[in-house]
Amino acid sequence: MAVIVAEYLGVRTDKGHAVQPISVSKNSANLQKPVLQCPFKNSHCDKAKRGDKPVCSVRDSATGELWIVCSHRLCATHKGSAKSPIALNEHQKLMLHKVAKEIFEPEIPRADVLVKREVAIPVTQDSDYSADYVMWRRNPKLKSGFNPDCPVVLEMQGGGETTSTGDLTKHISNWENGEADLTTPVAKTAPLVTNAWRRQQEQFLVKGNAAMLTGGRIVFCIGAMIYRYLMPRLTTTTIFPDLKKANWTLALLTFVEDTSEDAVLPDCAPQSIPLKIDTEQSLFTNYGFFVQAITNQGTACNSMFEGEFEDLL
């Protein structure tokens, strides 16, 4: 697999927009770590400030499918401090409203969507986790016997890291120096979907259990590559009931590129790639069934315990 840079500091590379190269480097002889406004949150680009290239997402060069490589691209969670709070920007509000319309009801207005960011989840005396978001709605329908409203722990992971990041960085440096085309495929770089899933398993178990024990639900917003990697492995051992119109406790919402003519882009990121929830690649089911499917991975393998062993002499 090879990848193509899809977004550079919030500007998509495939629609003729003017993508301005920015001098960003960790090289000790040419230390450049600029503070740049991130289009997807009301603060700076963390990548550039670290000295990394401000790439938001890449594409599979063969299929064109999107893989998000910045943790803030889908829906950033930073809330700032008590003295210097960071307000949600229009992109974040747009993404959160899309989620609310799926998990509550399609007609819910923005004013009725309530969120908290980076909510502490105590696990042990010296270890805390943090929920990306906790979402509920104003005037929840608690007395409804049909899918009553519950607060939701909301986790965001549209993608993750890639292999051969150094090759991608070198390619972008060549483009910044006028020696390459930004959209030339980088042959050795590919999405690391397995790593993204491994990180999420712990989130499913710890944060999901905390949500269940507190009378809530858990929702994971993921990318299509993660969904397609995950579901065949889980459905080999478990049949998940579709509970979207019933009392579901876990949901997977898959975000994909919105290629429709009426796709909406926020004013803060007018040249970015619009996203939508793919209802064909989403799941509303029971949290307990999902955890059981995770723990049911693998089958009996007698050959593990047969054959010759070596001693320690």
Tab-separated table of C-alpha atoms in Angstrom:
chain	number	residue	atom	x	y	z
A	1	MET	CA	0.000	0.000	0.000
A	2	ALA	CA	1.043	3.602	-0.598
A	3	VAL	CA	-0.517	6.811	0.713
A	4	ILE	CA	-1.065	10.331	-0.579
A	5	VAL	CA	-1.202	13.425	1.629
A	6	ALA	CA	-4.913	14.317	1.745
A	7	GLU	CA	-4.949	17.363	4.061
A	8	TYR	CA	-2.105	19.691	5.020
A	9	LEU	CA	-2.963	22.065	7.890
A	10	GLY	CA	-6.666	21.701	7.083
A	11	VAL	CA	-6.401	22.203	3.308
A	12	ARG	CA	-7.290	19.293	1.043
A	13	THR	CA	-4.796	18.559	-1.707
A	14	ASP	CA	-7.075	17.209	-4.440
A	15	LYS	CA	-9.296	20.176	-5.335
A	16	GLY	CA	-6.833	22.747	-6.649
A	17	HIS	CA	-6.616	24.740	-3.409
A	18	ALA	CA	-3.376	26.614	-2.845
A	19	VAL	CA	-1.506	24.563	-0.247
A	20	GLN	CA	1.186	26.718	1.330
A	21	PRO	CA	4.304	24.873	2.529
A	22	ILE	CA	5.351	25.655	6.082
A	23	SER	CA	8.903	25.293	7.358
A	24	VAL	CA	8.577	22.737	10.141
A	25	SER	CA	11.512	20.672	11.348
A	26	LYS	CA	12.954	18.870	14.372
A	27	ASN	CA	16.453	19.026	12.922
A	28	SER	CA	18.715	20.429	15.660
A	29	ALA	CA	20.619	22.473	13.097
A	30	ASN	CA	17.416	24.020	11.767
A	31	LEU	CA	14.983	24.025	14.655
A	32	GLN	CA	11.613	25.249	13.364
A	33	LYS	CA	8.504	24.684	15.458
A	34	PRO	CA	5.991	27.355	14.459
A	35	VAL	CA	2.779	28.089	16.332
A	36	LEU	CA	0.022	27.796	13.726
A	37	GLN	CA	-3.753	27.974	14.080
A	38	CYS	CA	-5.425	24.571	13.767
A	39	PRO	CA	-8.608	24.765	11.640
A	40	PHE	CA	-10.259	22.013	13.662
A	41	LYS	CA	-10.011	23.505	17.157
A	42	ASN	CA	-9.646	26.897	18.791
A	43	SER	CA	-5.936	26.540	19.470
A	44	HIS	CA	-2.616	25.835	17.774
A	45	CYS	CA	-1.552	22.882	15.630
A	46	ASP	CA	0.124	20.488	18.056
A	47	LYS	CA	2.058	18.767	15.279
A	48	ALA	CA	3.746	21.930	14.035
A	49	LYS	CA	4.572	23.043	17.571
A	50	ARG	CA	6.320	19.678	18.117
A	51	GLY	CA	8.269	20.118	14.893
A	52	ASP	CA	6.197	17.549	12.958
A	53	LYS	CA	4.660	18.111	9.537
A	54	PRO	CA	1.068	19.443	9.858
A	55	VAL	CA	-0.578	16.564	7.980
A	56	CYS	CA	-4.178	15.961	9.067
A	57	SER	CA	-5.042	12.939	6.921
A	58	VAL	CA	-3.751	10.738	4.116
A	59	ARG	CA	-5.411	8.594	1.446
A	60	ASP	CA	-4.852	5.060	0.285
A	61	SER	CA	-3.382	5.750	-3.156
A	62	ALA	CA	-5.230	2.775	-4.689
A	63	THR	CA	-8.720	3.254	-3.228
A	64	GLY	CA	-8.696	6.943	-2.263
A	65	GLU	CA	-9.999	6.058	1.200
A	66	LEU	CA	-9.233	8.492	3.990
A	67	TRP	CA	-7.053	7.703	7.039
A	68	ILE	CA	-6.867	10.388	9.730
A	69	VAL	CA	-3.346	10.781	11.141
A	70	CYS	CA	-3.912	13.661	13.595
A	71	SER	CA	-5.674	12.980	16.891
A	72	HIS	CA	-7.407	16.380	16.688
A	73	ARG	CA	-8.752	16.044	13.144
A	74	LEU	CA	-12.018	14.220	13.808
A	75	CYS	CA	-13.121	16.149	16.888
A	76	ALA	CA	-10.523	17.589	19.255
A	77	THR	CA	-11.166	17.397	22.993
A	78	HIS	CA	-8.858	20.078	24.440
A	79	LYS	CA	-10.789	22.352	26.796
A	80	GLY	CA	-7.938	24.469	28.130
A	81	SER	CA	-7.648	25.434	31.785
A	82	ALA	CA	-10.057	27.014	34.237
A	83	LYS	CA	-8.280	30.336	33.741
A	84	SER	CA	-7.977	29.990	29.952
A	85	PRO	CA	-10.844	27.838	28.672
A	86	ILE	CA	-10.923	26.869	24.980
A	87	ALA	CA	-14.359	27.134	23.380
A	88	LEU	CA	-15.619	24.617	20.859
A	89	ASN	CA	-15.209	25.830	17.294
A	90	GLU	CA	-17.654	25.350	14.432
A	91	HIS	CA	-16.015	22.153	13.189
A	92	GLN	CA	-16.286	20.493	16.596
A	93	LYS	CA	-19.910	21.580	16.964
A	94	LEU	CA	-20.698	20.195	13.518
A	95	MET	CA	-19.152	16.790	14.307
A	96	LEU	CA	-20.797	16.539	17.724
A	97	HIS	CA	-24.182	17.478	16.287
A	98	LYS	CA	-23.841	14.686	13.691
A	99	VAL	CA	-23.260	12.227	16.535
A	100	ALA	CA	-26.183	13.553	18.577
A	101	LYS	CA	-28.551	13.149	15.624
A	102	GLU	CA	-27.571	9.476	15.372
A	103	ILE	CA	-27.732	8.545	19.056
A	104	PHE	CA	-30.689	10.683	20.169
A	105	GLU	CA	-32.908	11.671	17.247
A	106	PRO	CA	-32.380	13.221	13.783
A	107	GLU	CA	-34.329	16.385	14.644
A	108	ILE	CA	-32.403	17.319	17.781
A	109	PRO	CA	-31.324	21.005	17.640
A	110	ARG	CA	-27.813	22.035	18.570
A	111	ALA	CA	-29.075	23.939	21.582
A	112	ASP	CA	-30.281	20.661	23.111
A	113	VAL	CA	-26.938	18.848	22.754
A	114	LEU	CA	-24.901	19.038	25.974
A	115	VAL	CA	-21.245	17.981	26.238
A	116	LYS	CA	-18.354	17.879	28.693
A	117	ARG	CA	-14.769	17.383	27.528
A	118	GLU	CA	-11.875	15.375	28.968
A	119	VAL	CA	-13.927	13.985	31.837
A	120	ALA	CA	-11.902	12.131	34.470
A	121	ILE	CA	-12.769	8.463	35.043
A	122	PRO	CA	-11.050	7.237	38.253
A	123	VAL	CA	-9.907	3.611	37.988
A	124	THR	CA	-7.466	3.078	40.858
A	125	GLN	CA	-6.116	5.309	43.576
A	126	ASP	CA	-3.189	6.387	41.408
A	127	SER	CA	-4.579	5.893	37.894
A	128	ASP	CA	-7.200	7.895	36.019
A	129	TYR	CA	-8.614	7.612	32.545
A	130	SER	CA	-10.264	10.436	30.689
A	131	ALA	CA	-13.364	10.305	28.499
A	132	ASP	CA	-13.005	12.364	25.324
A	133	TYR	CA	-16.564	13.629	25.739
A	134	VAL	CA	-19.614	12.973	27.842
A	135	MET	CA	-22.754	13.811	25.874
A	136	TRP	CA	-26.369	14.113	26.934
A	137	ARG	CA	-29.338	16.124	25.828
A	138	ARG	CA	-31.398	18.849	27.367
A	139	ASN	CA	-34.722	17.522	28.699
A	140	PRO	CA	-33.901	13.822	28.172
A	141	LYS	CA	-36.706	11.330	27.573
A	142	LEU	CA	-36.064	9.248	30.659
A	143	LYS	CA	-39.547	7.759	31.017
A	144	SER	CA	-39.792	6.364	27.506
A	145	GLY	CA	-39.943	2.565	27.415
A	146	PHE	CA	-38.658	2.628	23.842
A	147	ASN	CA	-34.977	3.557	23.759
A	148	PRO	CA	-34.972	5.979	26.713
A	149	ASP	CA	-32.218	8.598	26.726
A	150	CYS	CA	-29.056	7.989	28.723
A	151	PRO	CA	-25.835	9.977	29.037
A	152	VAL	CA	-23.092	8.775	26.717
A	153	VAL	CA	-19.326	8.396	27.021
A	154	LEU	CA	-18.078	9.449	23.586
A	155	GLU	CA	-14.650	8.425	22.265
A	156	MET	CA	-13.043	9.765	19.081
A	157	GLN	CA	-10.528	7.802	16.996
A	158	GLY	CA	-10.879	8.294	13.270
A	159	GLY	CA	-7.509	6.758	12.468
A	160	GLY	CA	-4.024	6.555	13.902
A	161	GLU	CA	-0.372	6.287	12.997
A	162	THR	CA	1.261	4.978	9.831
A	163	THR	CA	4.240	2.828	8.959
A	164	SER	CA	7.436	4.461	7.657
A	165	THR	CA	6.547	7.910	8.942
A	166	GLY	CA	10.098	9.001	8.156
A	167	ASP	CA	9.499	8.412	4.443
A	168	LEU	CA	6.367	10.547	4.573
A	169	THR	CA	8.227	13.311	6.417
A	170	LYS	CA	11.073	13.221	3.882
A	171	HIS	CA	8.596	13.426	0.997
A	172	ILE	CA	6.901	16.491	2.510
A	173	SER	CA	10.278	18.150	3.128
A	174	ASN	CA	11.123	17.609	-0.543
A	175	TRP	CA	7.829	19.244	-1.504
A	176	GLU	CA	8.472	22.183	0.835
A	177	ASN	CA	11.810	22.661	-0.934
A	178	GLY	CA	10.182	22.538	-4.375
A	179	GLU	CA	11.668	19.141	-5.197
A	180	ALA	CA	8.484	17.021	-5.276
A	181	ASP	CA	4.726	17.103	-5.842
A	182	LEU	CA	2.838	16.906	-2.540
A	183	THR	CA	0.317	14.408	-3.948
A	184	THR	CA	2.889	11.918	-5.244
A	185	PRO	CA	2.256	8.532	-3.533
A	186	VAL	CA	4.648	7.581	-0.745
A	187	ALA	CA	5.236	3.895	-1.403
A	188	LYS	CA	6.383	2.561	1.975
A	189	THR	CA	3.852	4.392	4.148
A	190	ALA	CA	0.577	2.694	5.123
A	191	PRO	CA	-2.092	2.998	7.847
A	192	LEU	CA	-1.352	0.993	11.007
A	193	VAL	CA	-4.895	-0.202	11.599
A	194	THR	CA	-3.835	-2.986	13.969
A	195	ASN	CA	-2.201	-0.494	16.342
A	196	ALA	CA	-5.304	1.693	16.327
A	197	TRP	CA	-7.462	-1.264	17.336
A	198	ARG	CA	-5.063	-2.400	20.066
A	199	ARG	CA	-5.248	1.024	21.675
A	200	GLN	CA	-9.023	0.992	21.511
A	201	GLN	CA	-9.501	-2.378	23.203
A	202	GLU	CA	-8.493	-0.976	26.581
A	203	GLN	CA	-10.799	1.999	26.027
A	204	PHE	CA	-13.704	-0.330	25.267
A	205	LEU	CA	-13.167	-2.336	28.441
A	206	VAL	CA	-12.335	0.369	30.991
A	207	LYS	CA	-14.408	3.340	29.850
A	208	GLY	CA	-17.247	1.150	28.635
A	209	ASN	CA	-17.507	-0.630	31.964
A	210	ALA	CA	-17.463	2.694	33.816
A	211	ALA	CA	-20.301	3.929	31.595
A	212	MET	CA	-22.369	0.769	32.183
A	213	LEU	CA	-21.891	0.847	35.966
A	214	THR	CA	-23.027	4.484	36.017
A	215	GLY	CA	-26.180	3.893	33.994
A	216	GLY	CA	-24.877	5.263	30.712
A	217	ARG	CA	-23.813	4.129	27.258
A	218	ILE	CA	-20.589	4.224	25.273
A	219	VAL	CA	-20.115	5.416	21.689
A	220	PHE	CA	-16.943	5.072	19.622
A	221	CYS	CA	-16.438	7.260	16.561
A	222	ILE	CA	-13.993	5.495	14.264
A	223	GLY	CA	-12.761	5.458	10.675
A	224	ALA	CA	-13.908	2.991	8.036
A	225	MET	CA	-10.591	1.113	7.963
A	226	ILE	CA	-10.865	0.393	11.687
A	227	TYR	CA	-14.488	-0.725	11.320
A	228	ARG	CA	-13.667	-3.121	8.468
A	229	TYR	CA	-10.683	-4.512	10.354
A	230	LEU	CA	-12.692	-5.041	13.510
A	231	MET	CA	-16.066	-6.419	12.475
A	232	PRO	CA	-15.019	-9.606	10.609
A	233	ARG	CA	-12.967	-10.651	13.643
A	234	LEU	CA	-15.842	-10.124	16.054
A	235	THR	CA	-18.688	-11.508	13.948
A	236	THR	CA	-16.967	-14.885	13.547
A	237	THR	CA	-17.940	-15.688	17.141
A	238	THR	CA	-20.854	-13.350	17.897
A	239	ILE	CA	-24.065	-12.326	16.222
A	240	PHE	CA	-24.805	-8.759	17.262
A	241	PRO	CA	-28.466	-7.816	17.599
A	242	ASP	CA	-29.352	-4.511	15.937
A	243	LEU	CA	-30.587	-2.421	18.831
A	244	LYS	CA	-30.616	1.047	17.289
A	245	LYS	CA	-34.381	1.273	17.813
A	246	ALA	CA	-34.203	-0.487	21.162
A	247	ASN	CA	-32.184	-0.173	24.369
A	248	TRP	CA	-28.648	-0.271	22.961
A	249	THR	CA	-25.678	0.330	25.273
A	250	LEU	CA	-22.768	0.430	22.794
A	251	ALA	CA	-22.473	2.058	19.380
A	252	LEU	CA	-19.778	2.240	16.730
A	253	LEU	CA	-20.206	5.258	14.455
A	254	THR	CA	-18.031	5.210	11.348
A	255	PHE	CA	-16.972	8.547	9.884
A	256	VAL	CA	-16.157	8.641	6.164
A	257	GLU	CA	-15.589	11.326	3.556
A	258	ASP	CA	-18.767	13.080	2.468
A	259	THR	CA	-18.605	13.293	-1.330
A	260	SER	CA	-22.143	14.626	-1.812
A	261	GLU	CA	-22.697	17.988	-3.499
A	262	ASP	CA	-24.474	19.366	-0.436
A	263	ALA	CA	-21.720	18.436	2.032
A	264	VAL	CA	-21.335	21.096	4.730
A	265	LEU	CA	-17.979	22.618	5.653
A	266	PRO	CA	-17.477	24.941	8.653
A	267	ASP	CA	-16.159	28.463	8.181
A	268	CYS	CA	-13.096	27.594	10.258
A	269	ALA	CA	-12.053	24.833	7.822
A	270	PRO	CA	-13.575	25.803	4.464
A	271	GLN	CA	-11.005	23.913	2.367
A	272	SER	CA	-10.967	20.694	4.360
A	273	ILE	CA	-12.520	17.325	3.539
A	274	PRO	CA	-16.147	17.073	4.741
A	275	LEU	CA	-17.046	14.052	6.868
A	276	LYS	CA	-20.261	12.171	7.560
A	277	ILE	CA	-21.426	9.140	9.514
A	278	ASP	CA	-21.813	6.034	7.337
A	279	THR	CA	-24.914	4.299	8.684
A	280	GLU	CA	-24.083	1.162	6.669
A	281	GLN	CA	-20.843	0.776	8.611
A	282	SER	CA	-22.145	1.554	12.076
A	283	LEU	CA	-23.364	-0.669	14.885
A	284	PHE	CA	-25.823	-0.238	17.773
A	285	THR	CA	-25.777	-3.214	20.087
A	286	ASN	CA	-25.312	-4.517	23.632
A	287	TYR	CA	-22.075	-3.696	25.447
A	288	GLY	CA	-21.923	-7.130	27.086
A	289	PHE	CA	-22.150	-8.909	23.726
A	290	PHE	CA	-19.373	-6.734	22.370
A	291	VAL	CA	-17.029	-7.442	25.283
A	292	GLN	CA	-17.769	-11.155	24.952
A	293	ALA	CA	-16.859	-11.007	21.275
A	294	ILE	CA	-13.518	-9.358	22.141
A	295	THR	CA	-12.649	-12.032	24.698
A	296	ASN	CA	-13.719	-14.836	22.339
A	297	GLN	CA	-10.925	-14.110	19.866
A	298	GLY	CA	-8.723	-17.104	19.036
A	299	THR	CA	-9.491	-20.816	18.936
A	300	ALA	CA	-8.104	-23.981	20.523
A	301	CYS	CA	-4.638	-24.888	19.214
A	302	ASN	CA	-3.373	-28.257	20.482
A	303	SER	CA	-0.062	-27.871	18.636
A	304	MET	CA	0.913	-25.110	21.105
A	305	PHE	CA	1.432	-27.708	23.843
A	306	GLU	CA	2.711	-30.606	21.699
A	307	GLY	CA	6.144	-31.406	20.324
A	308	GLU	CA	9.586	-30.946	21.827
A	309	PHE	CA	10.406	-28.434	24.558
A	310	GLU	CA	13.882	-27.210	25.536
A	311	ASP	CA	15.068	-27.198	29.131
A	312	LEU	CA	16.991	-24.449	30.889
A	313	LEU	CA	20.246	-26.353	31.487
